[in-house]
Amino acid sequence: MQVVLDISARVSRLGYGDHQAVELLRASGVSLRHHEGLRIGALICDDSGWSFASVPRLVEDDPTADGDAFNAIALTAAQVMVLRSELPPVGASTQAPEYPVVGNEVVDEQSVAKVKRALEIAPPQQFDLARQTQVYAALIQFVELNFEGFNIQSRRIQLPKSLPLIASQDRALKERVTTSLKVLDKMEKPKELQDVTQRLEELREAFLVPVGQAGRVMLKSKQKLFEDELANIQNDLDACKEALEKDLQEALDKVVASIVPDLARAVLADPPPRFKGLFSNTLDAAADYVRAELDKAFPSASALVTGMKIHKFYKDVTYETLKNKEFVDRVMSEIPQSVLDGALLQEGVAVKAGK
């Protein structure tokens, strides 16, 4: 007796067979040969032969187990003769044939042990669960959607240490400058931006189904519609940011214009080292110095609105996800039964996957 197989670890991970069968055959003294990538099955007994197809259990269960499906055909005598001529001769020889054949590599103890070790490190998945993962992954996907929004009021404008306000004894000057620097505190959230955040929340509620601690999922069939609506919201957000940037820049420019004269006089009264080393001792020069220092310290309007973003992340359902019974139960209860039936997602199989 002689058996030709692909004994690689990939075969076991795909579910074409169990590596323990290879060990059992070898322990029984059966002549074993290896052919990388072999996926066609054939059985020859004397002058009779059959060709058959093995099912990768990672993809589907054996269709012949509970139905009328067929996976084999009988070979003619001529086909048996041709196929036998391509196989190594049956015998005790461990030498590879001199001509190209199917299975010209002898399976030895070292190669069997190598594959066994590889499967111990990265074992095959639980095939029924892995198949169910494929069904779920074709139906839904995780989506994270959030808005990093209007937090301008939390930004504090501070004068650079290169300006002598802190050392100044002019309390009225300090109060005027401090009041001017609070301009961002008075900025209210624009109505257009409120509309954007409201529409984003409505989009989340409409398309993203909560499935417990795992997050939210969306039907993949609805992804294009979701993306189209999200793109419209993004366009409105961009327009809102452009208008807000203009208003912010005007407000910041007014702040600078209002405090430059007072700070310029403070610079002349108590010149910082850099001013003394590079500028003339005039009011215009002091004003130029103050503007240059404020430009370094003040945020730009563009930088303030850049942080207003819609964040969207997609993640697929994984093998580990289906081990979460809460996730499976929420999917079965939250997604309409007609959709589940259309996706051939049977409740009995889904519940089994969650165990």
Tab-separated table of N, CA, C and O in Angstrom, residues 3 27 40 75 91 115 203 296 298 324:
chain	number	residue	atom	x	y	z
A	3	VAL	N	0.528	5.719	-0.003
A	3	VAL	CA	-0.319	6.911	0.115
A	3	VAL	C	0.518	8.133	-0.219
A	3	VAL	O	1.626	8.295	0.316
A	27	ALA	N	2.990	5.165	11.513
A	27	ALA	CA	3.188	4.181	12.586
A	27	ALA	C	2.712	2.791	12.170
A	27	ALA	O	3.205	1.781	12.686
A	40	ILE	N	-6.004	17.048	-5.381
A	40	ILE	CA	-6.859	16.093	-6.083
A	40	ILE	C	-6.729	14.733	-5.420
A	40	ILE	O	-5.626	14.266	-5.138
A	75	LEU	N	-13.110	5.926	-12.332
A	75	LEU	CA	-12.187	6.093	-13.450
A	75	LEU	C	-12.299	4.901	-14.397
A	75	LEU	O	-12.605	3.774	-13.980
A	91	GLY	N	6.493	-0.257	-3.200
A	91	GLY	CA	7.524	-1.174	-2.741
A	91	GLY	C	8.265	-0.603	-1.568
A	91	GLY	O	7.915	0.455	-1.034
A	115	VAL	N	6.218	19.277	10.945
A	115	VAL	CA	4.842	19.739	10.744
A	115	VAL	C	4.074	19.705	12.060
A	115	VAL	O	3.309	20.626	12.375
A	203	LEU	N	-26.837	59.847	12.082
A	203	LEU	CA	-26.259	58.842	11.192
A	203	LEU	C	-25.806	57.620	11.975
A	203	LEU	O	-26.021	56.475	11.551
A	296	LYS	N	4.664	84.083	17.650
A	296	LYS	CA	5.225	82.802	18.084
A	296	LYS	C	4.326	82.118	19.125
A	296	LYS	O	4.254	80.897	19.180
A	298	PHE	N	0.861	82.927	19.895
A	298	PHE	CA	-0.565	82.798	19.629
A	298	PHE	C	-0.827	81.642	18.664
A	298	PHE	O	-0.107	81.460	17.693
A	324	ASN	N	-17.772	35.590	21.875
A	324	ASN	CA	-18.492	36.477	22.790
A	324	ASN	C	-19.989	36.253	22.609
A	324	ASN	O	-20.586	36.692	21.618
